[in-house]
Amino acid sequence: MSKTTPATAFLRRSNIPFETLSYDYDPSADRLGVHAAAAMGEPEDRVFKTLMTEVDGAAVCVVIPVARELSMKKLATAAGGKSARMMKPADAERVTGFKVGGISPFGRRKATPTILAREALEQPYIVTNGGARGVQVKLTPADALTAMNGVPGDVLAPLN
C-alpha cells in the first residue's frame, strides 16, 4: 500500500525504515486493535495501539500492545506525575491531528512525551498505527523509539 499520511511522511523524512501494512478498518469491532491484528495476520503481542492520556493535566502519548490494558497508576509513575487519565477523544484529535482509530505515535501535530510499553523491546518488530484508519506501519522497536522520541516504560496493567 502506498498511502501517504502525516505519520508515514514523517518516518520517511526521518529516514526511519518501515513497511506499510493495511487492513479493512471496521468501526463496529469490539476491540479495534485486536481486530486489526487478526485482519493483518499479526500476533497481538506485536501490534500496538496509541493512547493519548493526560498526566497531571499534560498530554502524554502511550503505545501498548492491543490486547493489553494500561495501568493509570503505572503511567503516572513512569511519566513522573501523580495522576493519569485518558484524554477525551476530541482533545486527542486536536492534539495529534489524527482521527481516533488512526492516531499514530509518529508525525503528531504537537510533540508530547511518549512512552512505549517495555514489552515492545522483546519483539523483533512492532506494528502500530500509520496515521489513518486501516493503515499500519511495521518497524523495529528501536526505530520506533527513535522516531517517537520516546522512552520505554512499565505501564501495563497486570494480566488477570
PDB file of C-alpha atoms in Angstrom:
ATOM      1  CA  MET A   1       0.000   0.000   0.000  1.00  0.00           C
ATOM      2  CA  SER A   2       1.372   3.410  -0.882  1.00  0.00           C
ATOM      3  CA  LYS A   3      -0.987   5.685   1.076  1.00  0.00           C
ATOM      4  CA  THR A   4       0.943   8.640   2.457  1.00  0.00           C
ATOM      5  CA  THR A   5      -0.156  10.002   5.819  1.00  0.00           C
ATOM      6  CA  PRO A   6       1.478  12.575   8.084  1.00  0.00           C
ATOM      7  CA  ALA A   7       2.932   9.628  10.034  1.00  0.00           C
ATOM      8  CA  THR A   8       4.455   7.830   7.040  1.00  0.00           C
ATOM      9  CA  ALA A   9       5.741  11.135   5.616  1.00  0.00           C
ATOM     10  CA  PHE A  10       7.369  11.849   8.999  1.00  0.00           C
ATOM     11  CA  LEU A  11       9.031   8.412   9.059  1.00  0.00           C
ATOM     12  CA  ARG A  12      10.369   8.911   5.527  1.00  0.00           C
ATOM     13  CA  ARG A  13      11.720  12.401   6.348  1.00  0.00           C
ATOM     14  CA  SER A  14      13.345  10.945   9.478  1.00  0.00           C
ATOM     15  CA  ASN A  15      14.995   8.142   7.456  1.00  0.00           C
ATOM     16  CA  ILE A  16      13.322   5.511   9.643  1.00  0.00           C
ATOM     17  CA  PRO A  17      12.932   2.185   7.825  1.00  0.00           C
ATOM     18  CA  PHE A  18       9.362   0.864   7.924  1.00  0.00           C
ATOM     19  CA  GLU A  19       6.867  -1.192   5.981  1.00  0.00           C
ATOM     20  CA  THR A  20       3.281  -0.047   5.424  1.00  0.00           C
ATOM     21  CA  LEU A  21       0.527  -2.584   6.096  1.00  0.00           C
ATOM     22  CA  SER A  22      -3.198  -2.180   5.640  1.00  0.00           C
ATOM     23  CA  TYR A  23      -6.432  -3.860   6.647  1.00  0.00           C
ATOM     24  CA  ASP A  24     -10.157  -3.196   6.296  1.00  0.00           C
ATOM     25  CA  TYR A  25     -10.988  -0.911   9.217  1.00  0.00           C
ATOM     26  CA  ASP A  26     -14.219  -1.950  10.956  1.00  0.00           C
ATOM     27  CA  PRO A  27     -15.508   0.770  13.296  1.00  0.00           C
ATOM     28  CA  SER A  28     -18.056  -1.674  14.741  1.00  0.00           C
ATOM     29  CA  ALA A  29     -15.379  -4.094  16.016  1.00  0.00           C
ATOM     30  CA  ASP A  30     -15.432  -4.502  19.808  1.00  0.00           C
ATOM     31  CA  ARG A  31     -11.669  -4.153  20.173  1.00  0.00           C
ATOM     32  CA  LEU A  32     -10.270  -2.322  17.160  1.00  0.00           C
ATOM     33  CA  GLY A  33      -6.622  -3.195  17.824  1.00  0.00           C
ATOM     34  CA  VAL A  34      -7.318  -6.892  18.279  1.00  0.00           C
ATOM     35  CA  HIS A  35      -9.432  -6.788  15.112  1.00  0.00           C
ATOM     36  CA  ALA A  36      -6.559  -5.097  13.248  1.00  0.00           C
ATOM     37  CA  ALA A  37      -4.056  -7.723  14.418  1.00  0.00           C
ATOM     38  CA  ALA A  38      -6.307 -10.556  13.261  1.00  0.00           C
ATOM     39  CA  ALA A  39      -7.077  -8.841   9.940  1.00  0.00           C
ATOM     40  CA  MET A  40      -3.350  -8.458   9.223  1.00  0.00           C
ATOM     41  CA  GLY A  41      -2.429 -11.935  10.485  1.00  0.00           C
ATOM     42  CA  GLU A  42      -0.084 -10.448  13.092  1.00  0.00           C
ATOM     43  CA  PRO A  43       0.340 -11.713  16.682  1.00  0.00           C
ATOM     44  CA  GLU A  44      -1.457  -9.497  19.206  1.00  0.00           C
ATOM     45  CA  ASP A  45       1.749  -9.001  21.215  1.00  0.00           C
ATOM     46  CA  ARG A  46       3.404  -7.339  18.196  1.00  0.00           C
ATOM     47  CA  VAL A  47       0.561  -4.968  17.311  1.00  0.00           C
ATOM     48  CA  PHE A  48       0.489  -1.793  19.410  1.00  0.00           C
ATOM     49  CA  LYS A  49      -2.201   0.816  19.977  1.00  0.00           C
ATOM     50  CA  THR A  50      -1.624   4.522  20.540  1.00  0.00           C
ATOM     51  CA  LEU A  51      -3.403   6.054  23.516  1.00  0.00           C
ATOM     52  CA  MET A  52      -3.484   9.740  24.305  1.00  0.00           C
ATOM     53  CA  THR A  53      -3.563  10.417  28.021  1.00  0.00           C
ATOM     54  CA  GLU A  54      -3.115  13.244  30.484  1.00  0.00           C
ATOM     55  CA  VAL A  55      -0.658  13.022  33.363  1.00  0.00           C
ATOM     56  CA  ASP A  56      -1.180  15.814  35.881  1.00  0.00           C
ATOM     57  CA  GLY A  57      -3.061  17.635  33.103  1.00  0.00           C
ATOM     58  CA  ALA A  58      -0.291  17.378  30.482  1.00  0.00           C
ATOM     59  CA  ALA A  59      -0.616  15.325  27.295  1.00  0.00           C
ATOM     60  CA  VAL A  60       1.317  12.044  27.208  1.00  0.00           C
ATOM     61  CA  CYS A  61       1.255   9.527  24.357  1.00  0.00           C
ATOM     62  CA  VAL A  62       1.386   5.854  25.367  1.00  0.00           C
ATOM     63  CA  VAL A  63       1.926   2.929  22.997  1.00  0.00           C
ATOM     64  CA  ILE A  64       0.920  -0.519  24.301  1.00  0.00           C
ATOM     65  CA  PRO A  65       0.032  -3.975  22.928  1.00  0.00           C
ATOM     66  CA  VAL A  66      -3.514  -4.062  21.526  1.00  0.00           C
ATOM     67  CA  ALA A  67      -4.716  -6.898  23.765  1.00  0.00           C
ATOM     68  CA  ARG A  68      -3.429  -5.335  26.990  1.00  0.00           C
ATOM     69  CA  GLU A  69      -4.765  -2.621  29.288  1.00  0.00           C
ATOM     70  CA  LEU A  70      -2.991   0.487  30.510  1.00  0.00           C
ATOM     71  CA  SER A  71      -2.376   0.976  34.235  1.00  0.00           C
ATOM     72  CA  MET A  72      -3.049   4.622  35.025  1.00  0.00           C
ATOM     73  CA  LYS A  73      -1.078   4.352  38.267  1.00  0.00           C
ATOM     74  CA  LYS A  74       1.969   2.919  36.483  1.00  0.00           C
ATOM     75  CA  LEU A  75       1.629   5.517  33.726  1.00  0.00           C
ATOM     76  CA  ALA A  76       1.602   8.364  36.242  1.00  0.00           C
ATOM     77  CA  THR A  77       4.733   6.952  37.880  1.00  0.00           C
ATOM     78  CA  ALA A  78       6.504   6.373  34.546  1.00  0.00           C
ATOM     79  CA  ALA A  79       5.716   9.938  33.457  1.00  0.00           C
ATOM     80  CA  GLY A  80       6.866  11.412  36.774  1.00  0.00           C
ATOM     81  CA  GLY A  81       3.387  12.517  37.798  1.00  0.00           C
ATOM     82  CA  LYS A  82       0.767  11.839  40.430  1.00  0.00           C
ATOM     83  CA  SER A  83      -2.363  11.042  38.422  1.00  0.00           C
ATOM     84  CA  ALA A  84      -3.255   9.941  34.903  1.00  0.00           C
ATOM     85  CA  ARG A  85      -6.418   9.664  32.865  1.00  0.00           C
ATOM     86  CA  MET A  86      -7.454   9.040  29.284  1.00  0.00           C
ATOM     87  CA  MET A  87      -7.684  12.129  27.102  1.00  0.00           C
ATOM     88  CA  LYS A  88     -11.107  12.910  25.667  1.00  0.00           C
ATOM     89  CA  PRO A  89     -11.340  11.808  22.005  1.00  0.00           C
ATOM     90  CA  ALA A  90     -11.911  15.358  20.698  1.00  0.00           C
ATOM     91  CA  ASP A  91      -8.865  16.582  22.618  1.00  0.00           C
ATOM     92  CA  ALA A  92      -6.764  13.663  21.331  1.00  0.00           C
ATOM     93  CA  GLU A  93      -7.737  14.538  17.751  1.00  0.00           C
ATOM     94  CA  ARG A  94      -6.918  18.208  18.297  1.00  0.00           C
ATOM     95  CA  VAL A  95      -3.520  17.494  19.901  1.00  0.00           C
ATOM     96  CA  THR A  96      -2.429  14.829  17.408  1.00  0.00           C
ATOM     97  CA  GLY A  97      -4.034  15.958  14.165  1.00  0.00           C
ATOM     98  CA  PHE A  98      -5.291  12.395  13.627  1.00  0.00           C
ATOM     99  CA  LYS A  99      -8.795  10.935  13.881  1.00  0.00           C
ATOM    100  CA  VAL A 100      -9.494   8.438  16.670  1.00  0.00           C
ATOM    101  CA  GLY A 101      -8.837   4.991  15.207  1.00  0.00           C
ATOM    102  CA  GLY A 102      -5.971   6.462  13.193  1.00  0.00           C
ATOM    103  CA  ILE A 103      -3.834   8.123  15.880  1.00  0.00           C
ATOM    104  CA  SER A 104      -0.160   7.418  15.307  1.00  0.00           C
ATOM    105  CA  PRO A 105       2.799   7.963  17.640  1.00  0.00           C
ATOM    106  CA  PHE A 106       4.630   9.415  14.611  1.00  0.00           C
ATOM    107  CA  GLY A 107       4.092  12.800  12.991  1.00  0.00           C
ATOM    108  CA  ARG A 108       1.643  14.151  15.544  1.00  0.00           C
ATOM    109  CA  ARG A 109       0.676  17.827  15.336  1.00  0.00           C
ATOM    110  CA  LYS A 110       2.143  18.570  18.786  1.00  0.00           C
ATOM    111  CA  ALA A 111       5.132  16.758  20.236  1.00  0.00           C
ATOM    112  CA  THR A 112       4.310  15.217  23.600  1.00  0.00           C
ATOM    113  CA  PRO A 113       6.216  12.913  25.927  1.00  0.00           C
ATOM    114  CA  THR A 114       5.815   9.371  24.618  1.00  0.00           C
ATOM    115  CA  ILE A 115       6.128   6.079  26.467  1.00  0.00           C
ATOM    116  CA  LEU A 116       6.420   2.744  24.675  1.00  0.00           C
ATOM    117  CA  ALA A 117       5.477  -0.290  26.771  1.00  0.00           C
ATOM    118  CA  ARG A 118       8.765  -2.018  27.602  1.00  0.00           C
ATOM    119  CA  GLU A 119       7.315  -5.303  26.312  1.00  0.00           C
ATOM    120  CA  ALA A 120       7.857  -3.930  22.797  1.00  0.00           C
ATOM    121  CA  LEU A 121      11.602  -4.312  23.276  1.00  0.00           C
ATOM    122  CA  GLU A 122      11.155  -8.104  23.453  1.00  0.00           C
ATOM    123  CA  GLN A 123       9.747  -8.205  19.900  1.00  0.00           C
ATOM    124  CA  PRO A 124      11.723  -8.437  16.635  1.00  0.00           C
ATOM    125  CA  TYR A 125       9.337  -5.826  15.209  1.00  0.00           C
ATOM    126  CA  ILE A 126       6.176  -3.990  16.170  1.00  0.00           C
ATOM    127  CA  VAL A 127       3.186  -2.831  14.141  1.00  0.00           C
ATOM    128  CA  THR A 128       1.444   0.397  15.102  1.00  0.00           C
ATOM    129  CA  ASN A 129      -0.879   2.944  13.590  1.00  0.00           C
ATOM    130  CA  GLY A 130       0.387   4.645  10.451  1.00  0.00           C
ATOM    131  CA  GLY A 131      -1.766   7.748  10.732  1.00  0.00           C
ATOM    132  CA  ALA A 132      -5.066   6.688   9.169  1.00  0.00           C
ATOM    133  CA  ARG A 133      -7.759   4.140   9.895  1.00  0.00           C
ATOM    134  CA  GLY A 134      -6.679   0.851   8.341  1.00  0.00           C
ATOM    135  CA  VAL A 135      -3.045   1.937   7.840  1.00  0.00           C
ATOM    136  CA  GLN A 136      -0.302   0.429   9.998  1.00  0.00           C
ATOM    137  CA  VAL A 137       3.487   0.619   9.986  1.00  0.00           C
ATOM    138  CA  LYS A 138       5.876  -2.205  10.813  1.00  0.00           C
ATOM    139  CA  LEU A 139       9.302  -1.318  12.236  1.00  0.00           C
ATOM    140  CA  THR A 140      11.827  -2.376  14.849  1.00  0.00           C
ATOM    141  CA  PRO A 141      11.204  -1.336  18.455  1.00  0.00           C
ATOM    142  CA  ALA A 142      14.487   0.623  18.456  1.00  0.00           C
ATOM    143  CA  ASP A 143      13.477   2.550  15.326  1.00  0.00           C
ATOM    144  CA  ALA A 144      10.018   3.159  16.810  1.00  0.00           C
ATOM    145  CA  LEU A 145      11.534   4.618  19.991  1.00  0.00           C
ATOM    146  CA  THR A 146      13.824   6.858  17.948  1.00  0.00           C
ATOM    147  CA  ALA A 147      11.020   8.056  15.677  1.00  0.00           C
ATOM    148  CA  MET A 148       8.592   8.763  18.522  1.00  0.00           C
ATOM    149  CA  ASN A 149      11.352  10.321  20.635  1.00  0.00           C
ATOM    150  CA  GLY A 150      10.045   8.019  23.330  1.00  0.00           C
ATOM    151  CA  VAL A 151      11.185   6.084  26.328  1.00  0.00           C
ATOM    152  CA  PRO A 152      10.341   2.518  27.320  1.00  0.00           C
ATOM    153  CA  GLY A 153       8.174   2.214  30.414  1.00  0.00           C
ATOM    154  CA  ASP A 154       6.379  -0.188  32.728  1.00  0.00           C
ATOM    155  CA  VAL A 155       2.803   0.929  32.044  1.00  0.00           C
ATOM    156  CA  LEU A 156       0.714  -2.225  31.590  1.00  0.00           C
ATOM    157  CA  ALA A 157      -1.957  -3.421  33.981  1.00  0.00           C
ATOM    158  CA  PRO A 158      -1.330  -6.936  35.315  1.00  0.00           C
ATOM    159  CA  LEU A 159      -2.818  -9.820  33.372  1.00  0.00           C
ATOM    160  CA  ASN A 160      -5.846 -11.360  35.037  1.00  0.00           C
TER     161      ASN A 160
END
